[in-house]
Amino acid sequence: MSFRLKVLIRGAGEMASAVAWRLNRCHFRVLMTEIPKPLSVRRRVCFSEAVFQGEQVVEGVRGVLIRDPREVEGVWARGEVAIIVDPGAECLDAIGPDVLVDAIMAKRNLGTRMDQAPLV
């Protein structure tokens, strides 16, 4: 198996889901964090819907809600996107992502720092 980068995306709304979809199609391993009650408007095209439904398929890519960061490897092994309710990205150390994308639609930085991954 070839080396595949791990990407942690903060947020799972419309823009974040588009990024996750593309990265997944390029064989990156993607984990998305979300708040307990996502505010996405176009829910059918957002991986955030997995928080309510347990899973969400966006344009042929399946996103699966996980409860614990230790479940992520199984989701990645199936070529799927993992979503976890973790507003503060507490799973960051457990995952050790190569890339961190802040896709939270906020008017200010909610805690993302440049030192949290090799590429932010």
Coordinates of C-alpha atoms in Angstrom, one line a residue:
M1 CA 0.0 0.0 0.0
S2 CA 1.3 3.4 -0.9
F3 CA 1.7 6.3 1.6
R4 CA -1.5 8.3 1.9
L5 CA -1.6 11.7 3.7
K6 CA -4.0 12.1 6.6
V7 CA -6.1 15.3 6.5
L8 CA -8.1 16.7 9.4
I9 CA -10.8 19.2 8.2
R10 CA -12.4 21.4 10.9
G11 CA -16.0 21.7 9.8
A12 CA -18.2 19.5 7.6
G13 CA -20.5 22.1 5.9
E14 CA -20.8 22.8 2.2
M15 CA -17.3 24.1 1.5
A16 CA -15.6 21.7 3.8
S17 CA -17.5 18.8 2.2
A18 CA -16.4 19.9 -1.2
V19 CA -12.8 19.9 -0.1
A20 CA -13.2 16.5 1.7
W21 CA -14.9 15.0 -1.4
R22 CA -12.0 16.0 -3.7
L23 CA -9.3 14.9 -1.3
N24 CA -11.0 11.5 -0.8
R25 CA -11.3 11.1 -4.6
C26 CA -7.5 11.7 -4.7
H27 CA -7.0 9.0 -2.1
F28 CA -6.2 11.2 0.9
R29 CA -7.5 9.9 4.3
V30 CA -10.0 12.4 5.6
L31 CA -11.4 13.0 9.0
M32 CA -13.8 15.9 9.6
T33 CA -14.7 17.5 12.9
E34 CA -18.2 19.0 13.5
I35 CA -20.3 20.6 16.2
P36 CA -23.1 18.5 17.9
K37 CA -25.8 20.4 16.0
P38 CA -24.4 21.4 12.6
L39 CA -25.8 24.5 11.0
S40 CA -25.4 23.5 7.4
V41 CA -28.1 24.8 5.1
R42 CA -27.7 22.5 2.1
R43 CA -27.7 19.4 4.2
R44 CA -27.9 16.8 1.3
V45 CA -24.5 17.9 0.0
C46 CA -22.8 18.1 3.4
F47 CA -21.0 15.4 5.3
S48 CA -22.2 17.2 8.5
E49 CA -25.6 15.4 7.9
A50 CA -23.8 12.2 9.2
V51 CA -24.0 13.8 12.7
F52 CA -27.8 13.4 12.5
Q53 CA -28.1 10.3 10.3
G54 CA -25.0 8.3 11.1
E55 CA -23.7 8.5 7.5
Q56 CA -24.1 10.7 4.5
V57 CA -23.3 10.0 0.8
V58 CA -22.1 13.0 -1.2
E59 CA -21.7 12.5 -4.9
G60 CA -20.8 8.8 -4.4
V61 CA -18.5 9.3 -1.4
R62 CA -19.7 7.9 1.9
G63 CA -19.1 9.8 5.1
V64 CA -19.5 7.9 8.4
L65 CA -19.9 9.2 11.9
I66 CA -17.5 7.9 14.4
R67 CA -17.6 8.3 18.1
D68 CA -13.9 7.7 18.9
P69 CA -10.7 8.6 17.0
R70 CA -9.7 4.9 17.2
E71 CA -12.5 4.1 14.8
V72 CA -11.0 6.2 12.0
E73 CA -8.6 3.6 10.5
G74 CA -11.5 1.2 9.7
V75 CA -13.4 4.0 7.9
W76 CA -10.2 4.9 6.0
A77 CA -9.6 1.3 5.1
R78 CA -13.0 1.3 3.3
G79 CA -12.0 4.4 1.4
E80 CA -14.6 6.5 3.2
V81 CA -14.6 9.9 5.0
A82 CA -14.8 9.9 8.8
I83 CA -16.8 12.5 10.7
I84 CA -16.5 13.1 14.4
V85 CA -18.3 15.4 16.8
D86 CA -15.3 17.3 18.2
P87 CA -15.8 21.1 18.0
G88 CA -12.3 21.8 19.6
A89 CA -10.5 19.2 17.4
E90 CA -9.4 17.4 20.6
C91 CA -8.6 14.4 18.4
L92 CA -5.8 16.2 16.7
D93 CA -3.0 14.6 18.8
A94 CA -4.5 11.1 18.4
I95 CA -4.8 11.4 14.6
G96 CA -1.5 13.3 14.0
P97 CA -2.7 14.7 10.6
D98 CA -0.2 15.6 7.9
V99 CA -2.6 18.4 6.8
L100 CA -5.0 20.5 8.8
V101 CA -7.7 22.5 6.9
D102 CA -9.8 25.0 8.8
A103 CA -13.1 25.1 6.9
I104 CA -15.2 26.4 9.8
M105 CA -17.5 29.2 8.4
A106 CA -16.8 31.7 11.2
K107 CA -16.0 35.4 11.2
R108 CA -13.0 34.8 13.4
N109 CA -10.4 32.1 14.1
L110 CA -11.8 29.5 16.5
G111 CA -8.5 28.1 17.6
T112 CA -6.6 26.8 14.6
R113 CA -2.9 27.4 14.9
M114 CA -0.1 27.1 12.3
D115 CA 1.8 24.6 14.6
Q116 CA -1.0 22.0 14.7
A117 CA 0.2 20.0 11.6
P118 CA 3.1 20.1 9.1
L119 CA 0.7 21.8 6.6
V120 CA -2.1 24.1 7.8

